[in-house]
PDB file of C-alpha atoms and ligand atoms in Angstrom:
ATOM      1  CA  MET A  23      17.215 -36.497  23.791  1.00 45.00           C
ATOM      2  CA  SER A  24      19.228 -33.322  23.481  1.00 46.00           C
ATOM      3  CA  ALA A  25      18.758 -30.832  20.664  1.00 46.00           C
ATOM      4  CA  GLU A  26      22.270 -31.560  19.394  1.00 46.00           C
ATOM      5  CA  ALA A  27      21.600 -35.260  18.959  1.00 58.00           C
ATOM      6  CA  SER A  28      20.851 -36.576  15.512  1.00 77.00           C
ATOM      7  CA  LEU A  29      17.252 -37.160  14.536  1.00 85.00           C
ATOM      8  CA  ARG A  30      15.709 -40.548  15.086  1.00 87.00           C
ATOM      9  CA  PRO A  31      15.319 -42.640  11.952  1.00 88.00           C
ATOM     10  CA  ALA A  32      12.065 -42.311  10.018  1.00 93.00           C
ATOM     11  CA  PRO A  33       9.425 -44.858  11.048  1.00 93.00           C
ATOM     12  CA  TRP A  34       8.631 -47.858   8.882  1.00 92.00           C
ATOM     13  CA  VAL A  35       5.250 -46.897   7.477  1.00 95.00           C
ATOM     14  CA  THR A  36       2.919 -49.655   6.299  1.00 93.00           C
ATOM     15  CA  ARG A  37      -0.617 -49.603   4.920  1.00 91.00           C
ATOM     16  CA  ASP A  38      -1.843 -50.458   8.438  1.00 90.00           C
ATOM     17  CA  SER A  39       0.237 -47.820  10.256  1.00 93.00           C
ATOM     18  CA  GLN A  40      -0.036 -44.893   7.784  1.00 95.00           C
ATOM     19  CA  PHE A  41      -2.892 -43.249   9.750  1.00 96.00           C
ATOM     20  CA  PHE A  42      -0.835 -43.401  12.976  1.00 97.00           C
ATOM     21  CA  TRP A  43       2.148 -41.573  11.475  1.00 97.00           C
ATOM     22  CA  ASP A  44      -0.069 -39.056   9.652  1.00 97.00           C
ATOM     23  CA  ALA A  45      -1.712 -38.224  13.006  1.00 98.00           C
ATOM     24  CA  ALA A  46       1.650 -38.036  14.794  1.00 98.00           C
ATOM     25  CA  ARG A  47       2.754 -35.460  12.227  1.00 97.00           C
ATOM     26  CA  ARG A  48      -0.268 -33.391  13.380  1.00 97.00           C
ATOM     27  CA  GLU A  49       0.834 -34.109  16.994  1.00 98.00           C
ATOM     28  CA  GLU A  50      -2.178 -36.292  17.686  1.00 98.00           C
ATOM     29  CA  LEU A  51      -1.884 -39.707  19.332  1.00 98.00           C
ATOM     30  CA  VAL A  52      -4.314 -42.152  17.740  1.00 98.00           C
ATOM     31  CA  ALA A  53      -5.124 -45.836  17.901  1.00 97.00           C
ATOM     32  CA  GLN A  54      -6.944 -48.192  15.626  1.00 96.00           C
ATOM     33  CA  ALA A  55     -10.457 -49.039  16.783  1.00 97.00           C
ATOM     34  CA  CYS A  56     -12.495 -51.957  15.512  1.00 97.00           C
ATOM     35  CA  GLY A  57     -15.283 -50.776  13.229  1.00 97.00           C
ATOM     36  CA  SER A  58     -17.537 -53.573  14.506  1.00 98.00           C
ATOM     37  CA  CYS A  59     -16.978 -54.024  18.266  1.00 98.00           C
ATOM     38  CA  GLY A  60     -15.076 -50.798  18.988  1.00 96.00           C
ATOM     39  CA  ALA A  61     -12.096 -52.454  20.727  1.00 97.00           C
ATOM     40  CA  LEU A  62      -8.914 -50.388  20.564  1.00 97.00           C
ATOM     41  CA  ARG A  63      -5.723 -52.044  19.360  1.00 94.00           C
ATOM     42  CA  THR A  64      -2.066 -51.070  19.326  1.00 93.00           C
ATOM     43  CA  PRO A  65       0.025 -51.567  17.326  1.00 92.00           C
ATOM     44  CA  PRO A  66      -2.173 -51.330  14.218  1.00 92.00           C
ATOM     45  CA  ARG A  67      -3.059 -54.608  12.482  1.00 91.00           C
ATOM     46  CA  PRO A  68      -5.479 -55.690   9.783  1.00 92.00           C
ATOM     47  CA  MET A  69      -7.935 -57.749  11.892  1.00 94.00           C
ATOM     48  CA  CYS A  70      -9.648 -57.274  15.257  1.00 96.00           C
ATOM     49  CA  PRO A  71      -8.334 -59.908  17.726  1.00 94.00           C
ATOM     50  CA  HIS A  72     -11.690 -59.893  19.561  1.00 96.00           C
ATOM     51  CA  CYS A  73     -14.268 -60.285  16.763  1.00 98.00           C
ATOM     52  CA  ASN A  74     -12.120 -60.888  13.628  1.00 97.00           C
ATOM     53  CA  SER A  75     -13.657 -57.899  11.840  1.00 98.00           C
ATOM     54  CA  LEU A  76     -11.637 -56.222   9.098  1.00 96.00           C
ATOM     55  CA  GLU A  77     -13.558 -52.959   9.646  1.00 96.00           C
ATOM     56  CA  ARG A  78     -11.567 -50.271  11.400  1.00 95.00           C
ATOM     57  CA  ARG A  79     -11.551 -46.617  12.263  1.00 96.00           C
ATOM     58  CA  GLU A  80      -9.171 -44.153  13.851  1.00 96.00           C
ATOM     59  CA  GLN A  81      -9.647 -42.887  17.403  1.00 97.00           C
ATOM     60  CA  VAL A  82      -7.847 -39.890  18.880  1.00 97.00           C
ATOM     61  CA  LEU A  83      -6.425 -40.663  22.333  1.00 98.00           C
ATOM     62  CA  SER A  84      -5.864 -38.339  25.279  1.00 97.00           C
ATOM     63  CA  GLY A  85      -2.097 -38.809  25.186  1.00 98.00           C
ATOM     64  CA  ARG A  86      -2.151 -39.462  28.923  1.00 98.00           C
ATOM     65  CA  GLY A  87      -1.385 -42.660  30.776  1.00 98.00           C
ATOM     66  CA  THR A  88       0.832 -44.330  33.329  1.00 98.00           C
ATOM     67  CA  VAL A  89       4.112 -46.230  33.271  1.00 98.00           C
ATOM     68  CA  HIS A  90       3.561 -49.990  33.233  1.00 98.00           C
ATOM     69  CA  THR A  91       7.211 -51.081  32.946  1.00 98.00           C
ATOM     70  CA  TRP A  92      10.502 -49.664  31.661  1.00 97.00           C
ATOM     71  CA  VAL A  93      14.061 -50.611  30.706  1.00 95.00           C
ATOM     72  CA  MET A  94      17.227 -48.928  29.465  1.00 93.00           C
ATOM     73  CA  PRO A  95      18.571 -51.031  26.566  1.00 89.00           C
ATOM     74  CA  ARG A  96      22.386 -51.139  26.432  1.00 87.00           C
ATOM     75  CA  TYR A  97      23.091 -53.294  23.401  1.00 86.00           C
ATOM     76  CA  PRO A  98      22.753 -53.210  20.463  1.00 85.00           C
ATOM     77  CA  VAL A  99      22.962 -49.460  19.914  1.00 82.00           C
ATOM     78  CA  ILE A 100      19.961 -48.229  17.898  1.00 76.00           C
ATOM     79  CA  PRO A 101      20.967 -45.799  15.124  1.00 73.00           C
ATOM     80  CA  GLY A 102      19.632 -42.301  15.815  1.00 73.00           C
ATOM     81  CA  VAL A 103      18.490 -43.170  19.334  1.00 76.00           C
ATOM     82  CA  ALA A 104      20.585 -41.584  22.064  1.00 82.00           C
ATOM     83  CA  GLU A 105      22.400 -43.809  24.532  1.00 85.00           C
ATOM     84  CA  GLY A 106      20.455 -43.845  27.793  1.00 89.00           C
ATOM     85  CA  THR A 107      17.040 -43.763  26.161  1.00 92.00           C
ATOM     86  CA  ILE A 108      14.450 -45.283  28.500  1.00 95.00           C
ATOM     87  CA  VAL A 109      12.061 -47.598  26.676  1.00 95.00           C
ATOM     88  CA  ALA A 110       8.717 -48.074  28.386  1.00 97.00           C
ATOM     89  CA  VAL A 111       5.350 -49.708  28.090  1.00 98.00           C
ATOM     90  CA  ILE A 112       2.742 -46.992  28.665  1.00 98.00           C
ATOM     91  CA  GLU A 113      -0.725 -47.924  29.902  1.00 98.00           C
ATOM     92  CA  LEU A 114      -2.858 -45.325  28.158  1.00 98.00           C
ATOM     93  CA  ASP A 115      -5.934 -43.895  29.881  1.00 98.00           C
ATOM     94  CA  GLU A 116      -8.064 -45.542  27.166  1.00 97.00           C
ATOM     95  CA  GLY A 117      -6.917 -49.010  28.347  1.00 95.00           C
ATOM     96  CA  VAL A 118      -4.410 -50.007  25.673  1.00 96.00           C
ATOM     97  CA  ARG A 119      -0.651 -50.242  26.046  1.00 97.00           C
ATOM     98  CA  MET A 120       1.961 -48.691  23.771  1.00 96.00           C
ATOM     99  CA  VAL A 121       5.743 -49.120  23.643  1.00 96.00           C
ATOM    100  CA  SER A 122       7.491 -45.762  23.575  1.00 96.00           C
ATOM    101  CA  ALA A 123      10.233 -43.899  25.441  1.00 96.00           C
ATOM    102  CA  ILE A 124      10.164 -41.807  28.615  1.00 97.00           C
ATOM    103  CA  CYS A 125      12.115 -38.543  28.520  1.00 96.00           C
ATOM    104  CA  ASP A 126      12.885 -35.669  30.896  1.00 96.00           C
ATOM    105  CA  ILE A 127      13.403 -37.919  33.938  1.00 97.00           C
ATOM    106  CA  ASP A 128      16.235 -40.001  35.395  1.00 96.00           C
ATOM    107  CA  TYR A 129      15.877 -43.770  35.196  1.00 96.00           C
ATOM    108  CA  ASP A 130      15.980 -44.199  38.989  1.00 97.00           C
ATOM    109  CA  ASP A 131      13.197 -41.639  39.490  1.00 97.00           C
ATOM    110  CA  ILE A 132      10.627 -43.560  37.420  1.00 98.00           C
ATOM    111  CA  THR A 133       7.977 -45.436  39.371  1.00 97.00           C
ATOM    112  CA  ARG A 134       5.330 -47.893  38.275  1.00 97.00           C
ATOM    113  CA  ASP A 135       1.954 -46.220  37.590  1.00 97.00           C
ATOM    114  CA  MET A 136       3.627 -42.798  37.374  1.00 98.00           C
ATOM    115  CA  PRO A 137       1.421 -40.443  35.274  1.00 98.00           C
ATOM    116  CA  VAL A 138       2.932 -39.492  31.912  1.00 98.00           C
ATOM    117  CA  GLU A 139       1.840 -37.460  28.899  1.00 98.00           C
ATOM    118  CA  VAL A 140       2.731 -37.623  25.236  1.00 98.00           C
ATOM    119  CA  PHE A 141       4.825 -35.160  23.277  1.00 98.00           C
ATOM    120  CA  PHE A 142       6.162 -35.356  19.752  1.00 98.00           C
ATOM    121  CA  GLU A 143       9.716 -35.222  18.426  1.00 96.00           C
ATOM    122  CA  PRO A 144      10.757 -34.806  14.762  1.00 96.00           C
ATOM    123  CA  THR A 145      12.444 -37.721  12.973  1.00 94.00           C
ATOM    124  CA  GLU A 146      14.251 -38.087   9.703  1.00 92.00           C
ATOM    125  CA  GLY A 147      11.933 -37.978   6.684  1.00 94.00           C
ATOM    126  CA  ASP A 148       9.740 -35.199   8.166  1.00 95.00           C
ATOM    127  CA  PHE A 149       7.832 -37.521  10.502  1.00 97.00           C
ATOM    128  CA  LYS A 150       7.163 -37.060  14.220  1.00 97.00           C
ATOM    129  CA  ILE A 151       7.347 -39.769  16.867  1.00 96.00           C
ATOM    130  CA  PRO A 152       5.225 -39.854  20.035  1.00 97.00           C
ATOM    131  CA  LEU A 153       7.295 -39.987  23.235  1.00 97.00           C
ATOM    132  CA  PHE A 154       6.287 -39.613  26.887  1.00 98.00           C
ATOM    133  CA  ARG A 155       7.398 -37.480  29.837  1.00 98.00           C
ATOM    134  CA  PRO A 156       6.159 -37.044  33.418  1.00 98.00           C
ATOM    135  CA  ALA A 157       2.700 -35.439  33.386  1.00 97.00           C
ATOM    136  CA  ALA A 158       2.626 -31.748  34.233  1.00 88.00           C
TER     137      ALA A 158
HETATM  138 ZN1  LIG B  22     -13.808 -56.127  16.931  1.00 95.42          ZN
END
């Protein structure tokens, strides 16, 4: 996304996702971890899908992973998201997947399992959103 483009809309913050957006503002990528069995889960949700525990904690992630799959949505246009944005499923090094966007690369140059790293971009409402780019 170019510097001239408008900011992305503010995220929709819920009780379950508040910790994620607070961490993103500090430029940390985090995931919810089960407080009982330790399984990581993204996106955040109230109950562990493995052991049904309601206990949870926050785990800081490396911010590194690989491209699992990707697409360039054409329609409908998403307000505040530049045309040509590449949406991707990132397989994080910790073993969970996250939907985000890949930047700083042409669509045709992306390959499956390509290493990527997180960076953060400001949004409306003084939030930051985690996005990915080819690993340095
Ligand atoms: Zn669990």
